[in-house]
Short mmCIF file of C-alpha atoms and ligand atoms in Angstrom, two decimals:
data_model
loop_
_atom_site.label_atom_id
_atom_site.label_comp_id
_atom_site.label_asym_id
_atom_site.label_seq_id
_atom_site.Cartn_x
_atom_site.Cartn_y
_atom_site.Cartn_z
CA MET Q 1 -12.58 -13.70 -48.63
CA ALA Q 2 -14.53 -16.22 -51.47
CA ALA Q 3 -14.31 -15.47 -55.00
CA GLY Q 4 -16.48 -13.62 -57.02
CA ASP Q 5 -17.16 -9.88 -57.40
CA TRP Q 6 -18.29 -7.71 -54.32
CA GLY Q 7 -21.27 -8.75 -52.54
CA ASP Q 8 -22.05 -11.26 -55.28
CA ILE Q 9 -24.09 -13.18 -52.45
CA TYR Q 10 -26.74 -10.85 -51.72
CA LYS Q 11 -27.12 -9.82 -55.75
CA GLU Q 12 -27.79 -13.49 -56.67
CA LEU Q 13 -30.77 -12.31 -54.52
CA GLY Q 14 -31.65 -9.68 -55.98
CA ALA Q 15 -30.82 -7.62 -52.85
CA THR Q 16 -28.74 -5.08 -52.98
CA PRO Q 17 -25.42 -4.36 -50.61
CA VAL Q 18 -24.50 -1.45 -49.60
CA ILE Q 19 -21.14 0.66 -48.51
CA ASN Q 20 -21.57 1.24 -44.53
CA ALA Q 21 -20.20 4.49 -43.92
CA ILE Q 22 -22.82 5.00 -40.65
CA GLY Q 23 -20.72 2.51 -38.18
CA SER Q 24 -22.14 -0.06 -36.15
CA VAL Q 25 -25.82 -0.35 -36.63
CA THR Q 26 -28.39 -2.81 -36.51
CA MET Q 27 -30.10 -1.69 -39.50
CA LEU Q 28 -27.16 -2.34 -42.04
CA GLY Q 29 -25.47 -5.30 -39.96
CA GLY Q 30 -24.06 -4.26 -36.90
CA SER Q 31 -21.04 -6.38 -36.90
CA THR Q 32 -18.25 -8.36 -39.26
CA PRO Q 33 -17.40 -11.10 -37.20
CA VAL Q 34 -13.50 -11.12 -36.82
CA PRO Q 35 -11.66 -14.08 -37.91
CA GLU Q 36 -10.79 -15.01 -34.78
CA VAL Q 37 -14.59 -15.32 -33.78
CA LYS Q 38 -15.30 -17.07 -36.90
CA GLU Q 39 -12.79 -19.75 -36.66
CA ALA Q 40 -13.49 -20.16 -33.20
CA MET Q 41 -17.60 -20.70 -34.01
CA GLU Q 42 -16.20 -23.09 -36.70
CA ARG Q 43 -15.04 -25.29 -33.88
CA ALA Q 44 -17.74 -25.48 -32.11
CA ASP Q 45 -19.62 -26.97 -34.98
CA GLY Q 46 -18.73 -30.17 -34.75
CA PRO Q 47 -20.20 -31.29 -30.93
CA TYR Q 48 -23.66 -30.44 -29.35
CA ILE Q 49 -23.63 -29.71 -25.82
CA PRO Q 50 -26.20 -29.28 -23.33
CA LEU Q 51 -26.71 -24.96 -23.29
CA MET Q 52 -27.49 -24.48 -20.02
CA HIS Q 53 -24.13 -25.89 -19.18
CA LEU Q 54 -22.29 -24.33 -21.97
CA GLN Q 55 -23.82 -20.87 -20.75
CA GLU Q 56 -22.56 -21.46 -17.38
CA LYS Q 57 -18.94 -22.29 -18.54
CA ALA Q 58 -18.48 -19.46 -21.19
CA GLY Q 59 -20.10 -17.12 -18.48
CA GLU Q 60 -17.16 -17.87 -16.02
CA ALA Q 61 -14.80 -17.28 -18.87
CA ILE Q 62 -16.22 -14.01 -19.47
CA ALA Q 63 -16.38 -12.87 -15.90
CA LYS Q 64 -13.34 -13.52 -15.36
CA MET Q 65 -11.72 -12.14 -18.15
CA ALA Q 66 -14.50 -8.59 -17.53
CA ASP Q 67 -12.95 -9.10 -13.91
CA VAL Q 68 -16.98 -8.77 -12.85
CA PRO Q 69 -18.78 -11.79 -10.63
CA ALA Q 70 -20.60 -13.41 -13.10
CA ALA Q 71 -21.42 -12.75 -16.84
CA TYR Q 72 -24.44 -14.47 -19.19
CA ILE Q 73 -24.75 -14.18 -22.93
CA THR Q 74 -27.60 -13.13 -24.67
CA SER Q 75 -29.16 -12.37 -28.01
CA GLY Q 76 -27.85 -8.94 -27.77
CA ALA Q 77 -27.28 -6.42 -25.22
CA GLY Q 78 -31.07 -5.38 -26.04
CA SER Q 79 -31.89 -8.92 -24.97
CA ALA Q 80 -29.86 -8.58 -21.78
CA LEU Q 81 -32.25 -5.71 -20.75
CA THR Q 82 -35.05 -7.44 -21.40
CA LEU Q 83 -33.93 -10.48 -19.28
CA ALA Q 84 -32.74 -8.13 -16.58
CA THR Q 85 -36.13 -6.38 -15.58
CA ALA Q 86 -37.78 -10.02 -15.63
CA ALA Q 87 -35.21 -11.16 -13.08
CA VAL Q 88 -35.67 -8.39 -11.15
CA MET Q 89 -39.28 -8.74 -11.28
CA ALA Q 90 -39.46 -12.26 -10.71
CA GLY Q 91 -36.34 -13.16 -8.67
CA ASP Q 92 -36.17 -17.11 -8.81
CA ASP Q 93 -39.62 -17.85 -7.94
CA ASP Q 94 -40.80 -20.19 -10.61
CA ASP Q 95 -44.73 -19.26 -10.31
CA LYS Q 96 -43.51 -15.86 -11.40
CA ILE Q 97 -41.04 -16.60 -13.83
CA GLN Q 98 -44.12 -18.27 -15.80
CA GLN Q 99 -46.60 -15.76 -14.94
CA LEU Q 100 -44.55 -12.73 -16.74
CA PRO Q 101 -45.59 -10.41 -19.03
CA ASP Q 102 -48.50 -10.29 -16.43
CA THR Q 103 -46.48 -8.29 -13.50
CA THR Q 104 -49.65 -9.05 -11.23
CA GLY Q 105 -48.21 -9.24 -7.64
CA MET Q 106 -44.90 -8.31 -8.13
CA LYS Q 107 -42.85 -5.17 -8.36
CA ASP Q 108 -42.85 -3.84 -11.98
CA GLU Q 109 -41.62 -0.49 -11.87
CA ILE Q 110 -38.63 0.53 -13.38
CA LEU Q 111 -36.81 4.18 -12.76
CA ILE Q 112 -35.49 6.21 -15.23
CA GLN Q 113 -34.51 9.54 -15.31
CA THR Q 114 -36.13 11.91 -17.52
CA ARG Q 115 -33.26 13.12 -19.31
CA GLN Q 116 -32.21 9.50 -19.94
CA ARG Q 117 -35.04 8.56 -22.21
CA TYR Q 118 -33.36 6.93 -24.89
CA TRP Q 119 -33.87 4.21 -27.93
CA TYR Q 120 -33.16 0.67 -26.18
CA ASP Q 121 -35.52 1.74 -22.83
CA ARG Q 122 -38.28 0.01 -24.89
CA CYS Q 123 -36.62 -3.36 -24.21
CA LEU Q 124 -37.14 -2.66 -20.58
CA GLN Q 125 -40.75 -3.14 -20.76
CA LEU Q 126 -40.97 -6.22 -23.26
CA ALA Q 127 -41.08 -8.72 -20.08
CA GLY Q 128 -43.92 -6.19 -18.39
CA ALA Q 129 -41.83 -3.73 -16.21
CA ARG Q 130 -43.41 -0.17 -16.65
CA LEU Q 131 -40.98 2.73 -16.79
CA VAL Q 132 -41.22 5.63 -14.23
CA GLU Q 133 -39.39 8.86 -15.20
CA PHE Q 134 -37.77 10.72 -11.82
CA GLY Q 135 -36.00 14.08 -12.46
CA ASP Q 136 -37.13 16.15 -15.40
CA LYS Q 137 -35.80 17.50 -18.99
CA ASP Q 138 -34.00 20.29 -16.66
CA GLY Q 139 -31.70 17.73 -14.41
CA THR Q 140 -32.29 15.14 -11.59
CA THR Q 141 -31.61 15.35 -8.16
CA ARG Q 142 -30.79 12.72 -5.10
CA GLU Q 143 -34.26 13.88 -3.89
CA ASP Q 144 -36.33 13.16 -7.17
CA LEU Q 145 -34.93 10.02 -6.66
CA GLU Q 146 -35.39 9.22 -3.35
CA LYS Q 147 -38.98 10.24 -3.78
CA ALA Q 148 -39.66 8.40 -6.81
CA ILE Q 149 -38.55 4.80 -4.88
CA GLY Q 150 -41.70 2.95 -3.48
CA PRO Q 151 -43.06 0.02 -3.01
CA ARG Q 152 -43.33 -1.16 -6.70
CA THR Q 153 -39.84 -0.25 -7.40
CA ALA Q 154 -38.50 -3.04 -8.92
CA ALA Q 155 -35.13 -1.99 -10.37
CA VAL Q 156 -33.45 1.74 -11.23
CA HIS Q 157 -32.22 2.08 -14.66
CA PHE Q 158 -28.79 3.72 -15.78
CA TYR Q 159 -27.56 5.03 -19.26
CA ALA Q 160 -23.93 4.79 -19.51
CA VAL Q 161 -21.96 7.07 -21.95
CA GLU Q 162 -18.72 7.76 -20.78
CA GLN Q 163 -17.30 9.43 -23.97
CA GLU Q 164 -20.08 12.20 -23.72
CA PRO Q 165 -21.28 12.21 -19.60
CA ASP Q 166 -24.47 14.23 -19.25
CA ALA Q 167 -23.82 16.75 -16.24
CA LYS Q 168 -27.07 17.07 -15.82
CA ALA Q 169 -27.94 13.83 -14.85
CA LEU Q 170 -27.71 12.27 -12.01
CA PRO Q 171 -24.35 10.03 -11.84
CA LEU Q 172 -24.29 6.45 -11.47
CA GLU Q 173 -22.74 6.68 -8.53
CA ASP Q 174 -25.27 8.45 -6.31
CA ILE Q 175 -28.06 5.87 -7.85
CA ILE Q 176 -26.11 3.15 -6.57
CA GLU Q 177 -26.04 4.49 -3.09
CA ILE Q 178 -29.47 5.50 -3.13
CA ALA Q 179 -30.95 2.47 -4.43
CA HIS Q 180 -29.18 -0.11 -2.56
CA ALA Q 181 -30.01 2.06 0.42
CA HIS Q 182 -33.68 0.80 -0.34
CA ASP Q 183 -32.41 -2.88 -1.41
CA VAL Q 184 -33.42 -1.76 -5.10
CA PRO Q 185 -31.39 -3.10 -7.90
CA VAL Q 186 -29.45 -1.16 -10.32
CA LEU Q 187 -29.55 -2.03 -13.86
CA VAL Q 188 -26.98 -0.23 -16.50
CA ASP Q 189 -26.68 0.16 -20.29
CA SER Q 190 -23.18 -0.19 -21.04
CA ALA Q 191 -23.91 -1.20 -24.37
CA GLY Q 192 -20.67 0.53 -26.18
CA GLN Q 193 -18.76 1.41 -22.84
CA ILE Q 194 -15.64 -1.09 -23.84
CA TYR Q 195 -12.47 0.83 -24.14
CA PRO Q 196 -10.11 2.21 -22.81
CA LEU Q 197 -10.19 -1.73 -21.39
CA ASP Q 198 -10.85 -0.80 -17.44
CA VAL Q 199 -14.31 0.80 -18.62
CA PHE Q 200 -15.41 -2.74 -19.73
CA GLY Q 201 -17.50 -4.17 -16.99
CA LYS Q 202 -16.90 -1.19 -14.47
CA HIS Q 203 -20.10 -0.51 -13.92
CA VAL Q 204 -20.94 -3.49 -11.83
CA ARG Q 205 -17.77 -3.10 -9.92
CA MET Q 206 -18.90 0.14 -8.83
CA GLY Q 207 -21.65 -1.72 -7.70
CA ALA Q 208 -24.02 -1.82 -10.03
CA ASP Q 209 -26.20 -5.34 -10.06
CA PHE Q 210 -26.09 -5.44 -13.57
CA GLN Q 211 -24.74 -3.77 -16.94
CA CYS Q 212 -25.24 -5.28 -20.26
CA ILE Q 213 -22.78 -4.64 -23.51
CA ALA Q 214 -23.24 -5.13 -27.06
CA ALA Q 215 -20.97 -8.09 -28.47
CA LYS Q 216 -21.65 -6.65 -31.65
CA TYR Q 217 -19.30 -3.63 -31.32
CA MET Q 218 -16.38 -6.03 -30.64
CA GLY Q 219 -16.54 -8.54 -33.34
CA ALA Q 220 -18.81 -10.97 -32.46
CA PRO Q 221 -21.88 -11.69 -34.16
CA GLN Q 222 -24.49 -8.84 -33.69
CA SER Q 223 -26.65 -11.15 -32.10
CA THR Q 224 -24.73 -11.93 -29.25
CA GLY Q 225 -24.16 -9.66 -26.35
CA LEU Q 226 -22.94 -9.82 -22.53
CA ALA Q 227 -25.13 -9.36 -19.10
CA LEU Q 228 -22.51 -9.01 -16.39
CA GLY Q 229 -23.30 -8.81 -12.85
CA THR Q 230 -23.28 -9.82 -9.09
CA LYS Q 231 -23.55 -13.47 -9.00
CA ASP Q 232 -27.35 -13.40 -7.43
CA MET Q 233 -28.40 -11.06 -10.66
CA ILE Q 234 -26.83 -13.23 -13.24
CA ARG Q 235 -28.17 -16.72 -11.94
CA LYS Q 236 -31.77 -15.29 -11.78
CA LEU Q 237 -31.39 -13.69 -14.96
CA GLY Q 238 -30.20 -17.03 -16.62
CA LEU Q 239 -33.59 -18.41 -15.49
CA GLN Q 240 -35.39 -16.34 -17.73
CA SER Q 241 -33.48 -17.39 -20.90
CA PHE Q 242 -34.44 -19.66 -23.83
CA ALA Q 243 -31.94 -22.09 -22.62
CA SER Q 244 -34.06 -22.45 -19.20
CA TYR Q 245 -36.93 -22.50 -20.64
CA GLU Q 246 -35.74 -25.96 -22.41
CA GLY Q 247 -33.52 -26.95 -19.74
CA ARG Q 248 -35.50 -26.51 -16.49
CA ARG Q 249 -39.12 -26.59 -18.60
CA ILE Q 250 -39.72 -23.44 -16.83
CA ARG Q 251 -41.06 -21.29 -19.26
CA GLY Q 252 -39.55 -17.72 -19.10
CA VAL Q 253 -39.76 -14.86 -21.62
CA GLY Q 254 -36.24 -15.28 -22.71
CA ARG Q 255 -37.67 -18.40 -24.95
CA PRO Q 256 -37.63 -16.50 -28.60
CA HIS Q 257 -34.08 -14.96 -27.31
CA LYS Q 258 -32.28 -17.80 -28.69
CA VAL Q 259 -28.26 -17.83 -29.33
CA ASP Q 260 -26.26 -20.45 -30.86
CA ARG Q 261 -23.92 -22.91 -29.14
CA GLN Q 262 -21.18 -21.09 -31.96
CA GLU Q 263 -22.60 -17.73 -31.25
CA MET Q 264 -21.71 -18.37 -27.30
CA ILE Q 265 -18.06 -19.39 -28.11
CA GLY Q 266 -17.68 -16.65 -30.81
CA ALA Q 267 -18.69 -14.39 -28.06
CA VAL Q 268 -16.06 -15.97 -25.73
CA ALA Q 269 -13.37 -15.73 -28.61
CA ALA Q 270 -14.39 -11.92 -29.14
CA VAL Q 271 -13.98 -10.88 -25.28
CA ARG Q 272 -10.51 -12.83 -25.17
CA ARG Q 273 -9.06 -11.20 -28.45
CA TRP Q 274 -10.31 -7.78 -27.52
CA MET Q 275 -8.70 -8.04 -23.95
CA THR Q 276 -5.67 -9.07 -25.77
CA MET Q 277 -5.36 -7.32 -29.00
CA ASN Q 278 -3.03 -4.31 -29.83
CA HIS Q 279 -5.53 -1.20 -29.45
CA GLU Q 280 -2.87 0.96 -30.37
CA GLU Q 281 -3.05 -1.23 -33.72
CA ARG Q 282 -6.56 -0.89 -33.90
CA LEU Q 283 -6.63 2.90 -32.82
CA ALA Q 284 -3.83 3.58 -35.95
CA GLN Q 285 -6.10 1.68 -38.46
CA ALA Q 286 -9.01 3.94 -37.42
CA GLU Q 287 -7.38 7.38 -38.08
CA GLY Q 288 -5.74 6.36 -41.15
CA GLN Q 289 -8.99 5.11 -42.42
CA CYS Q 290 -10.15 8.53 -41.56
CA GLY Q 291 -7.49 10.58 -43.44
CA ALA Q 292 -8.46 8.53 -46.10
CA ILE Q 293 -12.06 9.53 -45.94
CA MET Q 294 -10.99 13.04 -45.68
CA ALA Q 295 -8.38 13.45 -48.19
CA PRO Q 296 -10.33 13.61 -51.27
CA LEU Q 297 -12.88 16.45 -49.44
CA ALA Q 298 -9.45 18.91 -48.90
CA GLY Q 299 -10.33 22.01 -50.55
CA VAL Q 300 -13.49 21.17 -52.02
CA PRO Q 301 -15.66 24.47 -52.09
CA GLY Q 302 -18.69 24.43 -49.18
CA VAL Q 303 -17.85 21.05 -47.71
CA THR Q 304 -15.55 21.08 -44.38
CA VAL Q 305 -13.95 17.80 -42.73
CA GLN Q 306 -13.26 17.46 -39.20
CA ARG Q 307 -11.72 14.12 -37.71
CA ILE Q 308 -13.33 13.14 -34.21
CA ASP Q 309 -10.62 12.56 -32.06
CA ASN Q 310 -12.92 10.59 -29.26
CA VAL Q 311 -11.10 7.15 -28.78
CA VAL Q 312 -13.71 6.29 -25.75
CA GLY Q 313 -16.58 3.57 -26.50
CA HIS Q 314 -17.03 1.33 -29.23
CA MET Q 315 -16.32 3.84 -32.95
CA PRO Q 316 -12.97 5.47 -32.20
CA TYR Q 317 -12.48 8.35 -34.58
CA GLY Q 318 -14.87 9.43 -37.33
CA VAL Q 319 -15.32 12.52 -39.75
CA VAL Q 320 -17.66 15.11 -39.24
CA LEU Q 321 -18.88 16.62 -42.49
CA ARG Q 322 -20.46 20.02 -42.73
CA VAL Q 323 -21.41 21.68 -46.10
CA ASP Q 324 -22.78 25.05 -46.75
CA GLN Q 325 -25.99 24.81 -48.25
CA GLU Q 326 -26.08 28.21 -49.79
CA ALA Q 327 -22.31 27.86 -51.34
CA THR Q 328 -23.52 24.51 -53.02
CA GLY Q 329 -26.86 24.20 -52.99
CA MET Q 330 -27.08 21.03 -51.58
CA SER Q 331 -28.63 19.96 -47.98
CA LEU Q 332 -26.93 17.72 -45.82
CA THR Q 333 -30.36 15.27 -46.72
CA ASP Q 334 -29.77 15.72 -50.35
CA VAL Q 335 -26.02 13.92 -49.56
CA VAL Q 336 -27.26 11.39 -47.85
CA ASP Q 337 -30.13 10.52 -50.85
CA ARG Q 338 -27.67 10.95 -53.51
CA LEU Q 339 -24.77 8.80 -51.88
CA LYS Q 340 -27.68 6.41 -51.20
CA ALA Q 341 -28.48 6.80 -54.93
CA GLY Q 342 -25.38 5.82 -55.99
CA ASP Q 343 -23.71 2.55 -57.46
CA PRO Q 344 -23.06 1.15 -54.97
CA PRO Q 345 -24.97 2.59 -52.56
CA ILE Q 346 -23.54 4.68 -49.47
CA TRP Q 347 -25.33 5.02 -46.44
CA THR Q 348 -24.52 7.87 -44.44
CA ARG Q 349 -26.65 9.70 -42.01
CA VAL Q 350 -27.69 13.02 -40.38
CA ARG Q 351 -29.19 12.25 -36.45
CA ASP Q 352 -31.89 14.25 -35.12
CA GLY Q 353 -30.56 17.47 -33.91
CA GLU Q 354 -27.50 17.44 -35.48
CA ASP Q 355 -26.38 19.98 -38.31
CA PHE Q 356 -23.48 17.71 -39.85
CA ILE Q 357 -23.22 13.96 -41.29
CA ALA Q 358 -20.87 12.00 -38.37
CA ILE Q 359 -18.94 9.11 -40.86
CA HIS Q 360 -17.64 6.23 -38.76
CA VAL Q 361 -14.94 3.96 -39.92
CA PHE Q 362 -16.42 0.72 -38.18
CA GLY Q 363 -18.14 -0.76 -40.74
CA LEU Q 364 -15.78 0.07 -43.99
CA SER Q 365 -13.50 -2.46 -45.56
CA GLU Q 366 -10.07 -1.97 -46.78
CA GLY Q 367 -10.60 0.64 -49.69
CA GLU Q 368 -13.87 1.50 -49.12
CA ASP Q 369 -12.64 4.69 -46.90
CA ARG Q 370 -11.23 6.30 -50.08
CA ILE Q 371 -14.02 5.27 -52.22
CA VAL Q 372 -16.79 7.12 -49.64
CA GLY Q 373 -14.34 10.43 -49.64
CA GLU Q 374 -14.36 10.35 -53.64
CA ARG Q 375 -17.75 9.94 -54.12
CA ILE Q 376 -18.59 12.54 -51.56
CA ALA Q 377 -16.06 14.96 -53.54
CA ALA Q 378 -17.53 14.26 -56.76
CA LEU Q 379 -21.06 14.93 -55.72
CA PHE Q 380 -19.78 18.47 -55.86
CA GLY Q 381 -18.65 18.53 -59.20
C1 PLP U 401 -26.40 -1.44 -29.75
C2 PLP U 401 -27.16 -0.79 -28.81
C3 PLP U 401 -27.97 -1.67 -27.71
C4 PLP U 401 -28.51 -3.08 -28.15
O1 PLP U 401 -27.68 -3.91 -28.35
P1 PLP U 401 -27.84 -5.15 -29.71
O2 PLP U 401 -26.93 -5.99 -29.16
O3 PLP U 401 -28.26 -4.54 -30.47
O4 PLP U 401 -29.33 -5.89 -28.85
C5 PLP U 401 -28.24 -0.96 -26.38
N1 PLP U 401 -27.93 0.27 -26.00
C6 PLP U 401 -27.14 0.49 -26.65
C7 PLP U 401 -26.59 2.00 -25.73
C8 PLP U 401 -26.52 -0.04 -27.78
O5 PLP U 401 -25.60 1.10 -28.49
#
């Protein structure tokens, strides 16, 4: 830790740092690279290296650790989604690669369940593809998918959330079976599906052609992500990347999605650490941090806290905070606003459709857990 007061390096710019009680959110910084990753990145500093070559070797190392045929490091999981759609549309045809996002003459429809429309599906459109929904708000059947597949179908997309499976969505097993019967590839967003370890790479092992993982959830720089997939899919995805744009002189859509060589090495180190670390310890620590948030709130009238018991995925545990507005005169939005107005600001949020604040310890440094609990308690006198 550098000398000086908390947040100095930001305050020198007149910028105000905050305590992040939301969790891994891109808007606040997404991730703190862990010491193993920072050290690896530093060791990557000296030499330069051809990046197409490094991508290949780093991809092989990650693929081996993730037990999938192939992998590629991208500029975040969002970039992996965009490059994957470009790959399924243009394949290895250099003319088509250079034509995107104009999709004239290409299959350009990505099928997505109406129930699975989500925040990041925009990333599926950026290379020029169009999203076509199947099923409806109430559910999706196999027939819905059969009917939706047509001559312009480039891929079927699936959004995997193992910690909150959607019983009404068409399961990935069915999607793989039906899509592959029509020679249509399957893309999966598994960005947060990194724990338990057997879920890491699971969707490719199930038969999907591609899945993305957000390396921000594993202590890598938040600007890195992983594309995992079949050898064919990952080779085509690589042709779309910034490294190929420069290395092959074929101008794919991925040119703005740069990744540093240091970040590539950092992403490998992050996966290695994740696969070998003591997860019991990691979980116990998160559980303890939740306890530290909850302790000052015990017995505060009108306030209830409850630990979230989930350990699946990227953000274990957490605290659900509920406020009785009638008894306290304070709404959840008031709580969020007042925490944000404090010094230092504490960021929390109420997600659409939820009647509680979910606090996650992902972004809390040592001691900040207790501060969060105390500052919330202080709001209620
Ligand atoms: C975070 C996230 C993304 C985007 O990942 P980046 O690495 O931030 O680009 C995509 N999908 C899901 C489900 C995510 O949680």
